[in-house]
CSV table of C-alpha atoms and ligand atoms in Angstrom, one decimal:
chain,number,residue,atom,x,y,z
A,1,UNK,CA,5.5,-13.7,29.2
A,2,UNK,CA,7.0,-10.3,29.1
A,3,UNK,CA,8.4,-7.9,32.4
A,4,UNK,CA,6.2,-5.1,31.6
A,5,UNK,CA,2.2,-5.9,31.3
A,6,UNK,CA,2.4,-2.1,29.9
A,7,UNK,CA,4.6,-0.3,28.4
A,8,UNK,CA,3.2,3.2,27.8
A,9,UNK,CA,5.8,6.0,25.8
A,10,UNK,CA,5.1,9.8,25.4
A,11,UNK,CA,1.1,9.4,25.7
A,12,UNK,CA,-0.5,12.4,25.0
A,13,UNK,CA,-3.9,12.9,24.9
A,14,UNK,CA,-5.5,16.1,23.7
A,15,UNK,CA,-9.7,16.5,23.6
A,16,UNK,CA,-11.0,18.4,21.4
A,17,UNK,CA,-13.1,21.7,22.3
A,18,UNK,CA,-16.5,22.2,21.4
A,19,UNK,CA,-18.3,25.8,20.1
A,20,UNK,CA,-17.9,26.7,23.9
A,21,UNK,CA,-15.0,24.8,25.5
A,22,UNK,CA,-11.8,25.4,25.2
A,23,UNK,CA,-9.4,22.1,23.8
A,24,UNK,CA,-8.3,20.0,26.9
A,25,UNK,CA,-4.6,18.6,27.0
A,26,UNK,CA,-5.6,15.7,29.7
A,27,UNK,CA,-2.1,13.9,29.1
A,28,UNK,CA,1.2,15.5,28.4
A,29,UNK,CA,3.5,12.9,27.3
A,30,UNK,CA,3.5,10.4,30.2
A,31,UNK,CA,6.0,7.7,30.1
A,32,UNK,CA,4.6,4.4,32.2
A,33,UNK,CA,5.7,0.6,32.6
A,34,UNK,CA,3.8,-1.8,34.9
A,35,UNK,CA,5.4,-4.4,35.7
A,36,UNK,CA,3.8,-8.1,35.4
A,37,UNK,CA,2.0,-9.5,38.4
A,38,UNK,CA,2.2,-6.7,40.4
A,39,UNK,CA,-1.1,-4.8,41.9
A,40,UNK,CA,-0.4,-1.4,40.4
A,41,UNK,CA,-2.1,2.2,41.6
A,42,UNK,CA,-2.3,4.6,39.8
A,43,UNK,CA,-3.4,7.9,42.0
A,44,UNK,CA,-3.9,11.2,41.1
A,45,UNK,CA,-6.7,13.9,42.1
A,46,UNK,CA,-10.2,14.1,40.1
A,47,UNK,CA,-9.1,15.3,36.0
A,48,UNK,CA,-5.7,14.2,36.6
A,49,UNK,CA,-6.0,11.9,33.9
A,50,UNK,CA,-6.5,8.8,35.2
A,51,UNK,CA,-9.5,7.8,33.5
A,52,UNK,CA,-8.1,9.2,30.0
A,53,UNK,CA,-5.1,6.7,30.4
A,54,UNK,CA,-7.1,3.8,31.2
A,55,UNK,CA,-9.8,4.3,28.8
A,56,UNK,CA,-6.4,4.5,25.9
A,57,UNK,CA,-5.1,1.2,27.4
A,58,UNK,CA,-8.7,-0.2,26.6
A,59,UNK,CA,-8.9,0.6,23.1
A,60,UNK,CA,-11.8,3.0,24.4
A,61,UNK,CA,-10.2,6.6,23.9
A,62,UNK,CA,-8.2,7.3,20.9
A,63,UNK,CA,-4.3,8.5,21.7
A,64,UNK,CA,-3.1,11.9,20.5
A,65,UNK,CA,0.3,10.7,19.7
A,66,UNK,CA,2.6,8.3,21.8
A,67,UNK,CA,2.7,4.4,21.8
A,68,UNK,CA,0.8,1.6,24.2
A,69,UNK,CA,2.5,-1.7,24.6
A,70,UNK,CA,-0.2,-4.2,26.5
A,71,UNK,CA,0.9,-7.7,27.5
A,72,UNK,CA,3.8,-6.8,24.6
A,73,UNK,CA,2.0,-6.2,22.0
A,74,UNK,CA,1.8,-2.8,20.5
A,75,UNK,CA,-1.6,-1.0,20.9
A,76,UNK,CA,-1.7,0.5,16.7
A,77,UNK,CA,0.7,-2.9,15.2
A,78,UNK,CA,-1.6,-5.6,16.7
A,79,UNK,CA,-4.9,-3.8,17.9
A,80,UNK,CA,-6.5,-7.2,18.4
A,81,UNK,CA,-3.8,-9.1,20.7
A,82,UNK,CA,-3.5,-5.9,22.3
A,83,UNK,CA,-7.7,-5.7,23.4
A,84,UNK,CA,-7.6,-9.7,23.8
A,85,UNK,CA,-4.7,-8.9,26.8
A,86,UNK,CA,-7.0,-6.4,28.7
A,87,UNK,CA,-10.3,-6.4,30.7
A,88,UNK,CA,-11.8,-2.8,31.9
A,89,UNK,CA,-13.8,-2.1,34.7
A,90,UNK,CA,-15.3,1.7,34.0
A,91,UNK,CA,-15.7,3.9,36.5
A,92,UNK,CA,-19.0,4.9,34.8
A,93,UNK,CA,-21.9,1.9,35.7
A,94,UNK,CA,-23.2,1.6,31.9
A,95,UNK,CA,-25.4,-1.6,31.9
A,96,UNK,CA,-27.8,-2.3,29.5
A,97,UNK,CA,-30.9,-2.7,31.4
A,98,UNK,CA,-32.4,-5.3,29.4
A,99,UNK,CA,-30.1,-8.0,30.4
A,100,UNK,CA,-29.8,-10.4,32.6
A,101,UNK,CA,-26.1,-10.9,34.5
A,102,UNK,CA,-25.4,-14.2,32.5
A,103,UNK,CA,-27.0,-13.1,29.3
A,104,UNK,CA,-24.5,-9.5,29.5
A,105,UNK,CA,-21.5,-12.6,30.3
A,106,UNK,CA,-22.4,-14.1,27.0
A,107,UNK,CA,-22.9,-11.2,25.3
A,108,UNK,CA,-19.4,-9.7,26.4
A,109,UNK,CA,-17.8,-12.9,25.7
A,110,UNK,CA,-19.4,-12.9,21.9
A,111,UNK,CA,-17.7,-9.5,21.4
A,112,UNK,CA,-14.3,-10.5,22.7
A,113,UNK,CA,-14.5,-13.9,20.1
A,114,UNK,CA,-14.5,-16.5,23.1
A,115,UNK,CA,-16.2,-20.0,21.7
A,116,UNK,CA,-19.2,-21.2,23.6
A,117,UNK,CA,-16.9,-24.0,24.7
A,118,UNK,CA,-14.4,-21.8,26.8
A,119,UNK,CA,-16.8,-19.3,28.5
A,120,UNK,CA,-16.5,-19.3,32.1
A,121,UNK,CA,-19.8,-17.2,32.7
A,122,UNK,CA,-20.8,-19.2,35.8
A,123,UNK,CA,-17.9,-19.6,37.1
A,124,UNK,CA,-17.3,-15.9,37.1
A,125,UNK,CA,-21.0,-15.2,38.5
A,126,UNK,CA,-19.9,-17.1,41.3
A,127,UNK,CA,-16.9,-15.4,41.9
A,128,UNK,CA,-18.4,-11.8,41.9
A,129,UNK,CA,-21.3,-13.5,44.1
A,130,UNK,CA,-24.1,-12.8,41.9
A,131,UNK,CA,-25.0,-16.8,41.3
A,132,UNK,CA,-28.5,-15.8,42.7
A,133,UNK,CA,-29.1,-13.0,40.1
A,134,UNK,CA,-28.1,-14.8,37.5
A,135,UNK,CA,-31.6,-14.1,35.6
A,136,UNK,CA,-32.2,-10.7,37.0
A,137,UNK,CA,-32.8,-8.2,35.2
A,138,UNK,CA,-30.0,-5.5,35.2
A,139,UNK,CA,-32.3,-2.9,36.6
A,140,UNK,CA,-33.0,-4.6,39.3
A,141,UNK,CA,-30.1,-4.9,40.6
A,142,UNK,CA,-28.4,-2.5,43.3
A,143,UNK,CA,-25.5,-0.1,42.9
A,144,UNK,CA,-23.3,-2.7,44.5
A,145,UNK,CA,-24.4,-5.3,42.3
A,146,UNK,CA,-24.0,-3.5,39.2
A,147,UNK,CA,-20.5,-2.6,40.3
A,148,UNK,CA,-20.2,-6.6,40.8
A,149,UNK,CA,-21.5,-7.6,37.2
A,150,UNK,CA,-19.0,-5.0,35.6
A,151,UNK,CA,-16.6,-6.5,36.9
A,152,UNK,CA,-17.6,-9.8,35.9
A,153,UNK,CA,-17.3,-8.5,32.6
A,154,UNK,CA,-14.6,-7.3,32.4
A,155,UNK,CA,-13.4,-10.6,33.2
A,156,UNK,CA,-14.9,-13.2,30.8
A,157,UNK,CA,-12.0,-13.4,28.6
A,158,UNK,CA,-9.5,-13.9,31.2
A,159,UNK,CA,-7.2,-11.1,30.1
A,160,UNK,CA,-3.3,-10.6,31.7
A,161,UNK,CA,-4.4,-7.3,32.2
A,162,UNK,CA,-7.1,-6.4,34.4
A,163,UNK,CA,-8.2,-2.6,35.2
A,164,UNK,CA,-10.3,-1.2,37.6
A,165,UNK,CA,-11.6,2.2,37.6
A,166,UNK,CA,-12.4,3.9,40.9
A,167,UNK,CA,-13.6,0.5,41.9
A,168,UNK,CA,-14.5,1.3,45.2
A,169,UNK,CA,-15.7,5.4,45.1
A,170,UNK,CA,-19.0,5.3,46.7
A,171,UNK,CA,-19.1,1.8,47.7
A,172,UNK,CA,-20.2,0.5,51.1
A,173,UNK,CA,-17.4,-1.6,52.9
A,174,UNK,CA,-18.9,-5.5,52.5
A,175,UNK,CA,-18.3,-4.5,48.8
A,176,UNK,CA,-15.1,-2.8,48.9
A,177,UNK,CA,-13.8,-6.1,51.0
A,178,UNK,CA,-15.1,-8.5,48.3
A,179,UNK,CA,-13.5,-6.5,45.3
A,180,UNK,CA,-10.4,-6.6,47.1
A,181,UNK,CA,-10.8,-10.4,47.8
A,182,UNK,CA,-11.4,-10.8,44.4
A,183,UNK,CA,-8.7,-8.9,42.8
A,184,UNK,CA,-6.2,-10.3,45.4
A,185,UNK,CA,-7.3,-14.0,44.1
A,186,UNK,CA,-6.9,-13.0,40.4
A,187,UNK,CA,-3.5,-11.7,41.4
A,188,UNK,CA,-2.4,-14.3,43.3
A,189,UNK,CA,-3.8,-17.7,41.5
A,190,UNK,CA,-3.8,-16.3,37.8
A,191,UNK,CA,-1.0,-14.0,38.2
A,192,UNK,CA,-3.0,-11.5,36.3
A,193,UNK,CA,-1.4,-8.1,36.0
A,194,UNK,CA,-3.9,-5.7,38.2
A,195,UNK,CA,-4.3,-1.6,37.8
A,196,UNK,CA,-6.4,0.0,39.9
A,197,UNK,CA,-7.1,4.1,40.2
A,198,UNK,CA,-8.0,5.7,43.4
A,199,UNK,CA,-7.7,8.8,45.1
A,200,UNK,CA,-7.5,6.8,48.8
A,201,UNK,CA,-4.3,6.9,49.3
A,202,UNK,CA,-5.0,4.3,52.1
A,203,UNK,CA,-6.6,1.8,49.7
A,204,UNK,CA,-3.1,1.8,47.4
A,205,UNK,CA,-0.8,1.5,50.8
A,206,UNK,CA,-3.1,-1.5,51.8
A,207,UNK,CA,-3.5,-3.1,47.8
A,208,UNK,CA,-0.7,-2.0,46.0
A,209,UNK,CA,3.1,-3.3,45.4
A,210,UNK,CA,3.7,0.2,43.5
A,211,UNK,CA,2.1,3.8,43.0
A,212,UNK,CA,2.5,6.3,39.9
A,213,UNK,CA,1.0,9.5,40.6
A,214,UNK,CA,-0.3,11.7,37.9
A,215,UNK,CA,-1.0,15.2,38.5
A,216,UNK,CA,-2.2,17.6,35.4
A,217,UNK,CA,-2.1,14.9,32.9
A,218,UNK,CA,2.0,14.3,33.9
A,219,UNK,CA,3.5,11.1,36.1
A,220,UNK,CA,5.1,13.2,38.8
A,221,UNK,CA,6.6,10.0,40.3
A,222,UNK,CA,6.3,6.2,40.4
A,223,UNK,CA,7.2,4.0,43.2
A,224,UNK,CA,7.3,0.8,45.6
A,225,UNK,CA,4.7,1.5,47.9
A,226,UNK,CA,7.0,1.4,50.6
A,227,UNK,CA,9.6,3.8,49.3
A,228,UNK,CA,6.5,5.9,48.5
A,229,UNK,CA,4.7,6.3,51.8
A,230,UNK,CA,8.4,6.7,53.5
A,231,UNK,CA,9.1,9.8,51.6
A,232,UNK,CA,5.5,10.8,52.9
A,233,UNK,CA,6.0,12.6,55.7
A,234,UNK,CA,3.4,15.5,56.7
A,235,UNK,CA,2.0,14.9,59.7
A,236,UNK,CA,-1.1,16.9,61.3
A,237,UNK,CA,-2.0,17.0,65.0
A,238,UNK,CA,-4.9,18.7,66.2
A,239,UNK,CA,-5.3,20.1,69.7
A,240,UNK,CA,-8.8,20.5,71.3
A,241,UNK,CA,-7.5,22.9,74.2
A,242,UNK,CA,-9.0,23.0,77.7
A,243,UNK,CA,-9.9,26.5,77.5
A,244,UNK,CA,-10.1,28.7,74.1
A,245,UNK,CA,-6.2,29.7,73.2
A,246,UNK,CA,-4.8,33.2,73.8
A,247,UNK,CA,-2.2,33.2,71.5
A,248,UNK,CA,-1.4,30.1,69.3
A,249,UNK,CA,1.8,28.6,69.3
A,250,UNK,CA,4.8,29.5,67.4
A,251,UNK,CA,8.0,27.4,66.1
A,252,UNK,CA,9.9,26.7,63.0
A,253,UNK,CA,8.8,24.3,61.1
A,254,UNK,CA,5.1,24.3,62.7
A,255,UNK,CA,2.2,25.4,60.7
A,256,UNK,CA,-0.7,26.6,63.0
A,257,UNK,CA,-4.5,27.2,62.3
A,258,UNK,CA,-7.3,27.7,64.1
A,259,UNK,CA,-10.2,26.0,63.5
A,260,UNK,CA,-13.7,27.1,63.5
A,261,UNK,CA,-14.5,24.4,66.4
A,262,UNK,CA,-12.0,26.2,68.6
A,263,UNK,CA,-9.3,23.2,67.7
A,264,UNK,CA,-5.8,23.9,67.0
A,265,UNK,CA,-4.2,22.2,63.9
A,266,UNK,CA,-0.6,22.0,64.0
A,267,UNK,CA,1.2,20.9,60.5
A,268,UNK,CA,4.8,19.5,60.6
A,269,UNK,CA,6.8,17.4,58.5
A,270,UNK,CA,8.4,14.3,60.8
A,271,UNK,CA,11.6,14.4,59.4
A,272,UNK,CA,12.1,17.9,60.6
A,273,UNK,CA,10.1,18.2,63.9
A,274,UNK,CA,9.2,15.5,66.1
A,275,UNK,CA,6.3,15.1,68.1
A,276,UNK,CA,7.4,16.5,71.0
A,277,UNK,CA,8.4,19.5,69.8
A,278,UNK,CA,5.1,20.4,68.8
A,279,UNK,CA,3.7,19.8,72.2
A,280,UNK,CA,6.2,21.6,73.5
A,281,UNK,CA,5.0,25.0,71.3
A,282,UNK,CA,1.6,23.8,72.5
A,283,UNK,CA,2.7,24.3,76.7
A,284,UNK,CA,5.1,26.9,76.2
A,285,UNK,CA,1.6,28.8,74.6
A,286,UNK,CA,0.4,28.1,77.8
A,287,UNK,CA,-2.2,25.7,76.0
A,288,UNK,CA,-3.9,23.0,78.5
A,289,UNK,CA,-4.5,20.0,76.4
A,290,UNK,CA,-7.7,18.7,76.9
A,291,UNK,CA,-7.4,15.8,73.8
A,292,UNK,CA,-5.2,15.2,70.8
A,293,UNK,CA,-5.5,13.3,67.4
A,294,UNK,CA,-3.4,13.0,64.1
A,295,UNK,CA,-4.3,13.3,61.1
A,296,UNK,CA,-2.9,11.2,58.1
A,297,UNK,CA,-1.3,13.2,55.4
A,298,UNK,CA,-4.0,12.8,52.7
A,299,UNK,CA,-3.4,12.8,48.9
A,300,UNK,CA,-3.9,16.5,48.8
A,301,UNK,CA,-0.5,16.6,51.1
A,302,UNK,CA,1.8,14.5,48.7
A,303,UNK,CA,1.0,16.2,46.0
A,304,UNK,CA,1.6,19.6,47.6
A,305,UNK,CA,4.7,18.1,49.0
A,306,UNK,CA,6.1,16.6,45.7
A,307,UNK,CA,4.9,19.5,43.4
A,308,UNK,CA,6.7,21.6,46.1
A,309,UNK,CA,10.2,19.7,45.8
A,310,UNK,CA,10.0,19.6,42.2
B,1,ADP,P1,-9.3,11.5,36.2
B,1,ADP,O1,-9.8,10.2,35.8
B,1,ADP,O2,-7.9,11.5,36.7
B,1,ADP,O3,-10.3,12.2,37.1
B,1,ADP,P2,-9.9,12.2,33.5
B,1,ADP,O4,-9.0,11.4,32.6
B,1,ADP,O5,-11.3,11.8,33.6
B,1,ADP,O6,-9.2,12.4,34.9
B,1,ADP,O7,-9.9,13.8,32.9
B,1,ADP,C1,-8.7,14.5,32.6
B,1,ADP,C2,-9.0,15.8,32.0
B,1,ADP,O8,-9.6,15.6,30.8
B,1,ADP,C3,-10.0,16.6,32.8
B,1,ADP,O9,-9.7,18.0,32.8
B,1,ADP,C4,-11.4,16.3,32.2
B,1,ADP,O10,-12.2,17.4,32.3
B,1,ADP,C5,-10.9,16.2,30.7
B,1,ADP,N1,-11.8,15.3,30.0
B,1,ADP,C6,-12.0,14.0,30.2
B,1,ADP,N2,-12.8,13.4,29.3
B,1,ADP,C7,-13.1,14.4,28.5
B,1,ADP,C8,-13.9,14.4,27.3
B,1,ADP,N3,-14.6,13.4,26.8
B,1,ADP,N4,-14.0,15.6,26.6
B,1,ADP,C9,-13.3,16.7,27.0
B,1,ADP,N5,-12.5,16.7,28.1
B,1,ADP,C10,-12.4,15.6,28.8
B,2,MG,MG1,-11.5,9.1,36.5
């Protein structure tokens, strides 16, 4: 048993350009430890590098210079321990068509050495809720259960160390709720390590004991959850007003637009401005309010803010 599950030091990453692409320097010496048993997000807008890190931690994408530690063992000293530790669930669905859910299992299983006597395949079926397609064929199988069978496979060693890749980008809600079931159970009854990516920053704040965000291939911060969301604090309210506005309202520490729909969106950071103050600017426009919602900082917001304050 070790504290961290990873222990990543100065990864860098650079992908090489072709005749017409420039080179591409996706990580810039990112420094990283996950601790062990945790549920662990690691957020960042599309080509922050997300995808580049994961696919390193899998053995997958080959490092530019920098060192890997999975489950303690270090990624170039003992490659095999290293891959034994870790199960990967791509973002990208890449099934081979021409087989079935328990004949991928056993195929998977094969490549990570596990004796016919130890494989779990349906066991983990059941888990993933794809008992009934166990004979399928892989192309005929929805999205959603495609999404399910990947992560069945990325399961059939039982690694410490389970990732998961945008598990939940363009995936209806019974599926989102039965990933998260799942990965909630692995966490809680195997204690094994789980790293997720997303750009929801709702989906962390609801699954994850502590964020990193990486911006530009660099970890601008790492967190509890918690701590995280708490030093979160842009707020948006939007103003639909009675009658179109004459003149918008005006204070410090209020940014004002108005939208096409004739709405008036009034930005603010909480710690600063309160709520009332803003509806105050609002009357003393002479603004009737006819309704008013918020709007929840979105990732887009925290990044601004903490590239801002850096
Ligand atoms: P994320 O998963 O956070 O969206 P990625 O790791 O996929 O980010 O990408 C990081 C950056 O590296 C992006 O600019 C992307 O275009 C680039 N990149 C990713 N994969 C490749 C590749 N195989 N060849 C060249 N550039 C790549
Ligand atoms: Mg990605």
């Amino acid at each position: 048993m070790t504290q961290n599950a990873i222990e990543i030091r100065g990864l860098q990453k650079t992908y090489r350009g072709g005749r017409h692409e420039p080179a591409k320097q996706a990580l810039k010496g990112v420094d990283l430890d996950i601790p062990a048993g945790s549920i662990f997000g690691l957020l960042g807008p599309n080509g922050a590098g997300k995808s580049t890190m994961i696919n390193i931690m899998a053995g997958l994408v080959t490092k530019t210079a920098g060192s890997v530690r999975i489950w303690g063992f270090d990624q170039d000293q003992n490659p095999r321990q290293a891959r034994a530790a870790i199960g990967v669930m791509p973002q990208e669905l890449n099934l081979d068509p021409f087989f079935t859910p328990r004949g991928a299992l056993e195929v998977q299983a094969g490549l990570y050495g596990v004796p016919k006597s130890q494989r779990r395949s349906d066991e983990i079926l059941e888990m993933v809720g794809l008992s009934d397609k166990a004979e399928a064929y892989a192309r005929t199988l929805s999205g959603g259960m495609r999404r399910r069978l990947l992560l069945a496979k990325a399961l059939v060693h039982f690694p410490q160390v389970l990732v998961l890749d945008e598990p939940t980008a363009g995936v209806d809600i019974e599926l989102r709720q039965m990933l998260w079931q799942n990965v909630r159970k692995l966490n809680r009854e195997r204690g094994m390590t789980i790293i997720l990516t997303t750009h929801y920053l709702e989906e962390a704040e609801e699954m994850c004991d502590e964020i990193a965000i990486v911006h530009q291939g660099q970890k601008i911060t790492q967190a509890a959850t918690s701590d995280l969301l708490g030093q979160i604090d842009a707020k948006t309210m939007v103003i639909d007003p009675a009658s179109p506005a004459k003149i918008l309202p005006q204070a410090d520490g209020i940014d004002v637009t108005l939208r096409d729909d004739g709405t008036i969106a009034l930005s603010y950071h909480a710690r600063q401005t309160s709520a009332e103050d803003v509806l105050r600017a609002v009357r003393d426009a002479g603004i009737t309010i006819r309704d008013v919602k918020t709007e929840q900082a979105d990732l887009e917001d925290v990044f601004l803010d903490l590239t801002r304050s850096r």
